[in-house]
């Protein structure tokens, strides 16, 4: 992880500033990878994903008319499951085909002492929403999360 001014970047995901909220952005060779990296960026806003033990899995199946909306729906589904199950996630597998996303999140029960969550994410928003192929073989998935 590298701090660049008020941005934090790993090379495959980064945070970007947005008023009181946080922008999350992921890059990948495929939409699947870009989505996974944007998801790691969201989790890294909350905690260090490397502190999460990958003990439990939660599977997701979503459908939306376009990639942008799949990203927001996916992030919001994760936020919901974290709140409902009192879990945190540290790894993700995403497969996108046409207008469907199948995802798997791996994580564990949250431990405030060990994970030391920095913020509570209320939701993924349509602000600065983009899920595009910037150039052949480089996909970017991004949005602002409400914290």
Backbone as JSON, one array per atom type, in Angstrom:
{
  "sequence": "XXXXXXXXXXXXXXXXXXXXXXXXXXXXXXXXXXXXXXXXXXXXXXXXXXXXXXXXXXXXXXXXXXXXXXXXXXXXXXXXXXXXXXXXXXXXXXXXXXXXXXXXXXXXXXXXXXXXXXXXXXXXXXXXXXXXXXXXXXXXXXXXXXX",
  "N": [[0.84, -1.16, 0.0], [0.55, 2.23, -0.84], [0.88, 5.61, 0.04], [-0.29, 8.43, -1.59], [-0.27, 11.63, -1.55], [-3.42, 12.52, -0.56], [-4.39, 10.12, -1.3], [-4.58, 6.56, -1.27], [-2.89, 3.9, -2.57], [-2.5, 0.69, -4.14], [-1.62, -0.18, -6.47], [-3.3, -1.91, -7.76], [-5.68, -1.31, -6.65], [-7.26, 1.62, -5.29], [-7.86, 4.44, -3.11], [-9.77, 7.39, -3.53], [-10.16, 10.89, -2.95], [-13.26, 12.31, -1.79], [-15.16, 14.72, -0.78], [-16.67, 14.24, 2.31], [-16.84, 11.57, 2.1], [-15.57, 8.44, 0.72], [-13.78, 7.56, -2.14], [-13.61, 4.59, -4.06], [-11.6, 2.49, -6.02], [-10.87, 0.05, -8.43], [-8.64, -1.92, -10.42], [-8.16, -4.07, -13.24], [-7.39, -6.88, -15.41], [-9.63, -7.95, -16.39], [-13.24, -7.49, -16.2], [-14.06, -8.91, -13.94], [-11.74, -9.03, -12.28], [-11.28, -6.26, -11.86], [-13.57, -5.59, -10.43], [-13.23, -7.18, -8.13], [-10.95, -5.95, -7.09], [-11.86, -3.32, -6.6], [-13.59, -3.95, -4.59], [-11.85, -4.85, -2.61], [-10.65, -2.38, -2.14], [-12.79, -1.04, -0.95], [-13.07, -2.59, 1.41], [-10.57, -2.05, 2.53], [-10.9, 0.56, 3.3], [-12.25, 0.26, 5.6], [-10.81, -1.54, 7.24], [-7.67, -3.31, 7.65], [-7.44, -5.53, 5.13], [-5.79, -7.75, 5.24], [-5.75, -8.61, 7.84], [-7.89, -10.19, 8.19], [-9.2, -13.35, 8.78], [-9.78, -16.07, 6.67], [-12.24, -17.74, 7.09], [-14.94, -18.32, 6.73], [-17.43, -18.56, 4.16], [-19.46, -16.6, 2.0], [-21.9, -16.66, -0.41], [-22.98, -15.02, -3.38], [-25.44, -13.98, -5.73], [-26.21, -11.94, -8.28], [-28.04, -9.67, -10.37], [-28.13, -7.25, -12.9], [-28.81, -4.51, -15.15], [-26.47, -3.43, -16.27], [-22.82, -3.1, -16.08], [-22.01, -1.05, -14.29], [-24.16, -0.81, -12.47], [-24.16, -3.4, -11.46], [-21.79, -3.37, -9.99], [-22.37, -1.49, -7.9], [-24.58, -2.78, -6.74], [-23.37, -5.17, -5.9], [-21.41, -4.26, -4.04], [-23.13, -3.1, -2.16], [-24.58, -5.34, -1.38], [-22.59, -6.77, -0.06], [-22.04, -4.99, 2.06], [-24.49, -5.1, 3.4], [-24.52, -7.84, 4.17], [-22.27, -7.88, 5.86], [-23.21, -6.33, 7.99], [-25.53, -7.76, 8.79], [-24.55, -10.34, 9.39], [-22.54, -9.75, 11.07], [-19.86, -9.73, 10.22], [-16.59, -9.52, 8.7], [-14.83, -9.17, 5.63], [-12.12, -10.5, 3.7], [-11.22, -11.44, 1.28], [-12.14, -11.98, -2.13], [-14.05, -13.43, -4.75], [-15.06, -13.0, -7.98], [-17.27, -13.46, -10.65], [-18.34, -12.37, -13.67], [-20.84, -12.49, -16.0], [-22.35, -11.42, -18.82], [-25.19, -9.87, -17.75], [-25.02, -10.72, -15.16], [-23.74, -11.42, -11.94], [-21.73, -13.53, -10.11], [-20.62, -14.03, -6.93], [-18.21, -14.54, -4.33], [-17.48, -14.15, -0.99], [-14.96, -14.16, 1.44], [-14.37, -14.53, 4.86], [-14.61, -13.59, 8.34], [-16.04, -13.55, 11.7], [-16.48, -10.3, 13.0], [-13.99, -8.72, 14.94], [-13.65, -6.28, 17.12], [-11.4, -5.56, 18.58], [-9.2, -6.84, 17.28], [-9.55, -6.27, 14.52], [-10.0, -3.54, 14.45], [-11.89, -1.57, 13.2], [-12.01, 1.27, 11.08], [-13.91, 2.97, 9.93], [-17.49, 3.09, 9.43], [-19.15, 1.74, 6.79], [-21.83, 2.97, 5.02], [-23.07, 2.66, 2.6], [-22.75, 1.89, -0.93], [-22.56, 4.23, -3.56], [-23.98, 6.02, -6.42], [-22.36, 8.02, -7.13], [-19.66, 9.28, -8.95], [-19.59, 6.92, -10.3], [-18.31, 4.38, -12.28], [-17.57, 1.87, -14.6], [-15.51, 0.66, -16.62], [-13.64, -0.1, -19.63], [-10.63, 1.1, -19.81], [-8.5, 0.98, -21.55], [-7.49, -1.51, -23.97], [-7.57, -4.48, -22.19], [-7.37, -3.32, -19.66], [-9.37, -2.77, -17.13], [-11.48, -0.61, -15.22], [-13.09, -0.15, -12.19], [-15.2, 1.77, -10.24], [-16.52, 3.8, -7.56], [-18.14, 5.98, -5.19], [-18.15, 5.52, -1.73], [-20.41, 5.78, 0.94], [-19.63, 6.95, 4.04]],
  "CA": [[0.0, 0.0, 0.0], [1.33, 3.43, -0.97], [0.14, 6.85, 0.21], [0.03, 9.44, -2.59], [-1.08, 12.76, -1.11], [-4.54, 12.02, 0.23], [-4.82, 8.85, -1.89], [-3.87, 5.35, -0.9], [-2.93, 3.03, -3.74], [-1.74, -0.55, -4.09], [-1.3, -0.54, -7.83], [-4.48, -2.55, -8.34], [-6.84, -0.59, -6.12], [-6.89, 2.86, -4.62], [-8.89, 5.33, -2.59], [-9.64, 8.75, -3.99], [-10.93, 11.74, -2.05], [-14.56, 12.85, -2.2], [-15.77, 15.39, 0.37], [-16.58, 13.49, 3.57], [-16.91, 10.15, 1.79], [-14.34, 7.84, 0.19], [-13.87, 6.92, -3.45], [-12.89, 3.32, -4.17], [-11.33, 2.2, -7.42], [-10.1, -1.17, -8.67], [-8.19, -2.15, -11.78], [-7.91, -5.47, -13.55], [-7.34, -7.26, -16.82], [-11.01, -8.33, -16.75], [-14.21, -6.88, -15.27], [-14.05, -9.67, -12.68], [-10.61, -8.57, -11.46], [-11.5, -4.86, -11.47], [-14.6, -5.61, -9.39], [-12.6, -7.71, -6.91], [-10.03, -4.94, -6.55], [-12.68, -2.23, -6.03], [-14.13, -4.48, -3.33], [-10.75, -4.76, -1.64], [-10.5, -0.97, -1.78], [-13.84, -0.72, 0.03], [-12.73, -3.21, 2.69], [-9.4, -1.37, 3.09], [-11.36, 1.79, 3.94], [-12.78, -0.14, 6.9], [-9.77, -2.22, 8.02], [-6.63, -3.92, 6.83], [-7.98, -6.83, 4.73], [-4.86, -8.84, 5.56], [-6.0, -9.06, 9.21], [-9.1, -11.0, 8.2], [-9.03, -14.78, 8.55], [-10.72, -16.53, 5.64], [-12.81, -18.93, 7.74], [-16.32, -18.57, 6.29], [-17.73, -18.01, 2.84], [-20.82, -16.16, 1.7], [-22.07, -16.61, -1.86], [-23.91, -14.01, -3.87], [-25.85, -14.03, -7.14], [-26.87, -10.66, -8.54], [-28.33, -9.39, -11.77], [-28.41, -5.84, -13.14], [-28.77, -4.27, -16.59], [-25.16, -2.98, -16.76], [-21.72, -3.32, -15.15], [-22.02, -0.03, -13.23], [-25.15, -1.16, -11.45], [-23.7, -4.63, -10.8], [-20.79, -2.98, -8.99], [-23.05, -0.89, -6.74], [-25.4, -3.83, -6.09], [-22.43, -6.1, -5.25], [-20.85, -3.63, -2.83], [-24.2, -2.94, -1.17], [-24.9, -6.68, -0.85], [-21.54, -7.08, 0.92], [-22.27, -4.14, 3.23], [-25.65, -5.68, 4.1], [-24.13, -9.1, 4.81], [-21.37, -7.58, 6.98], [-24.03, -5.86, 9.1], [-26.42, -8.83, 9.23], [-23.81, -11.49, 9.93], [-21.46, -9.22, 11.92], [-18.64, -10.3, 9.64], [-15.74, -8.73, 7.82], [-14.33, -10.0, 4.54], [-10.76, -10.16, 3.31], [-10.91, -11.92, -0.06], [-13.34, -12.01, -2.96], [-13.98, -14.03, -6.08], [-16.18, -12.48, -8.75], [-17.41, -13.89, -12.04], [-19.39, -11.6, -14.32], [-21.22, -12.94, -17.34], [-23.46, -10.6, -19.31], [-25.75, -8.99, -16.72], [-25.09, -11.48, -13.9], [-22.52, -11.5, -11.14], [-21.66, -14.54, -9.04], [-19.51, -13.64, -6.08], [-17.96, -15.24, -3.07], [-16.69, -13.36, -0.04], [-14.37, -14.99, 2.5], [-14.08, -13.7, 6.02], [-14.81, -14.11, 9.69], [-16.77, -12.66, 12.6], [-15.7, -9.1, 13.3], [-13.42, -8.54, 16.26], [-13.27, -4.86, 17.2], [-10.03, -5.44, 19.1], [-8.21, -7.28, 16.3], [-9.7, -5.62, 13.21], [-9.98, -2.08, 14.65], [-12.52, -0.89, 12.06], [-11.78, 2.73, 11.09], [-15.14, 3.66, 9.56], [-18.63, 2.25, 9.09], [-19.63, 2.05, 5.44], [-23.29, 2.95, 5.01], [-23.55, 2.18, 1.31], [-22.1, 2.3, -2.17], [-23.42, 5.22, -4.21], [-23.81, 6.22, -7.86], [-21.43, 9.13, -7.31], [-18.42, 8.94, -9.65], [-19.71, 5.53, -10.7], [-17.79, 4.02, -13.61], [-17.05, 0.51, -14.77], [-15.17, 0.83, -18.03], [-12.35, -0.59, -20.12], [-9.89, 2.32, -20.14], [-7.77, 0.59, -22.76], [-7.61, -2.97, -24.06], [-6.96, -5.25, -21.12], [-7.32, -2.61, -18.38], [-10.7, -2.38, -16.67], [-11.54, 0.23, -14.01], [-14.39, -0.16, -11.5], [-15.09, 2.76, -9.16], [-17.66, 4.56, -7.06], [-17.93, 6.59, -3.88], [-18.89, 4.85, -0.65], [-20.9, 6.67, 1.99], [-19.12, 6.52, 5.35]],
  "C": [[0.9, 1.24, 0.0], [0.44, 4.65, -0.77], [0.62, 7.86, -0.82], [-0.83, 10.64, -2.25], [-2.18, 12.25, -0.21], [-5.13, 10.75, -0.39], [-3.98, 7.71, -1.33], [-4.0, 4.4, -2.08], [-2.08, 1.79, -3.53], [-1.22, -0.91, -5.46], [-2.47, -1.2, -8.52], [-5.77, -1.98, -7.77], [-6.34, 0.67, -5.46], [-8.13, 3.53, -4.04], [-8.68, 6.68, -3.25], [-10.57, 9.63, -3.17], [-12.27, 12.17, -2.66], [-15.25, 13.41, -0.97], [-15.58, 14.56, 1.64], [-16.6, 11.99, 3.33], [-15.59, 9.67, 1.18], [-14.62, 7.23, -1.17], [-13.05, 5.64, -3.44], [-12.77, 2.99, -5.64], [-10.49, 0.93, -7.51], [-9.78, -1.3, -10.14], [-7.99, -3.64, -12.0], [-7.9, -5.72, -15.04], [-8.73, -7.65, -17.33], [-11.96, -7.57, -15.83], [-14.24, -7.6, -13.92], [-12.95, -9.16, -11.74], [-10.8, -7.13, -10.98], [-12.52, -4.77, -10.35], [-14.02, -6.12, -8.08], [-11.68, -6.66, -6.27], [-10.78, -3.74, -5.97], [-13.26, -2.67, -4.68], [-13.06, -4.47, -2.25], [-10.51, -3.32, -1.2], [-11.55, -0.55, -0.76], [-13.49, -1.32, 1.39], [-11.54, -2.5, 3.34], [-9.76, -0.01, 3.67], [-11.82, 1.49, 5.37], [-11.67, -0.67, 7.81], [-8.67, -2.69, 7.08], [-7.13, -5.31, 6.42], [-7.06, -8.0, 5.08], [-5.02, -9.34, 6.99], [-7.18, -10.02, 9.29], [-8.75, -12.46, 7.91], [-10.14, -15.25, 7.6], [-11.36, -17.83, 6.08], [-14.19, -19.3, 7.22], [-16.5, -17.98, 4.9], [-19.2, -17.62, 2.77], [-20.9, -16.01, 0.19], [-23.16, -15.63, -2.23], [-24.25, -14.31, -5.33], [-26.69, -12.78, -7.39], [-27.1, -10.51, -10.04], [-28.67, -7.92, -11.89], [-28.22, -5.57, -14.63], [-27.41, -3.81, -17.13], [-24.1, -3.18, -15.67], [-21.73, -2.32, -14.0], [-22.95, -0.43, -12.09], [-24.8, -2.47, -10.74], [-22.69, -4.31, -9.71], [-21.46, -2.43, -7.73], [-23.87, -1.95, -6.0], [-24.51, -4.81, -5.31], [-21.89, -5.5, -3.96], [-21.92, -3.47, -1.76], [-24.63, -4.29, -0.59], [-23.86, -7.08, 0.2], [-21.74, -6.27, 2.21], [-23.43, -4.7, 4.06], [-25.24, -6.95, 4.85], [-23.16, -8.86, 5.98], [-22.18, -7.15, 8.2], [-24.89, -6.99, 9.66], [-25.69, -9.95, 9.95], [-22.73, -11.08, 10.92], [-20.12, -9.84, 11.52], [-17.83, -9.21, 8.94], [-15.17, -9.7, 6.78], [-12.94, -9.53, 4.13], [-10.36, -10.65, 1.93], [-12.22, -12.12, -0.82], [-13.05, -12.72, -4.28], [-15.25, -13.59, -6.82], [-16.12, -13.05, -10.15], [-18.6, -13.15, -12.64], [-19.6, -12.16, -15.72], [-22.48, -12.19, -17.73], [-23.97, -9.7, -18.19], [-25.84, -9.67, -15.36], [-23.72, -11.53, -13.23], [-22.69, -12.63, -10.13], [-20.43, -14.2, -8.23], [-19.41, -14.49, -4.84], [-17.07, -14.35, -2.23], [-16.22, -14.29, 1.07], [-13.99, -14.08, 3.67], [-14.34, -14.4, 7.33], [-15.66, -13.14, 10.5], [-15.89, -11.48, 12.95], [-15.22, -9.12, 14.75], [-12.95, -7.09, 16.33], [-11.84, -4.69, 17.68], [-9.0, -5.78, 18.03], [-8.31, -6.55, 14.98], [-9.65, -4.1, 13.29], [-10.6, -1.34, 13.46], [-12.41, 0.62, 12.18], [-13.05, 3.51, 10.79], [-16.25, 2.62, 9.39], [-19.1, 2.67, 7.71], [-21.14, 1.89, 5.43], [-23.83, 2.43, 3.68], [-22.67, 2.63, 0.17], [-23.07, 3.2, -2.93], [-23.15, 5.26, -5.72], [-22.83, 7.35, -8.16], [-20.11, 8.64, -7.88], [-18.4, 7.47, -10.09], [-19.2, 5.32, -12.12], [-17.3, 2.59, -13.56], [-16.76, 0.37, -16.24], [-13.83, 0.15, -18.35], [-11.59, 0.64, -20.61], [-9.05, 2.14, -21.4], [-7.82, -0.93, -22.83], [-6.85, -3.68, -22.94], [-6.8, -4.52, -19.8], [-8.71, -2.06, -18.04], [-10.57, -1.58, -15.37], [-12.96, 0.18, -13.48], [-14.29, 0.81, -10.33], [-16.45, 3.33, -8.77], [-17.26, 5.18, -5.73], [-18.76, 5.82, -2.87], [-19.21, 5.87, 0.43], [-20.43, 6.14, 3.33], [-19.62, 7.45, 6.44]]
}
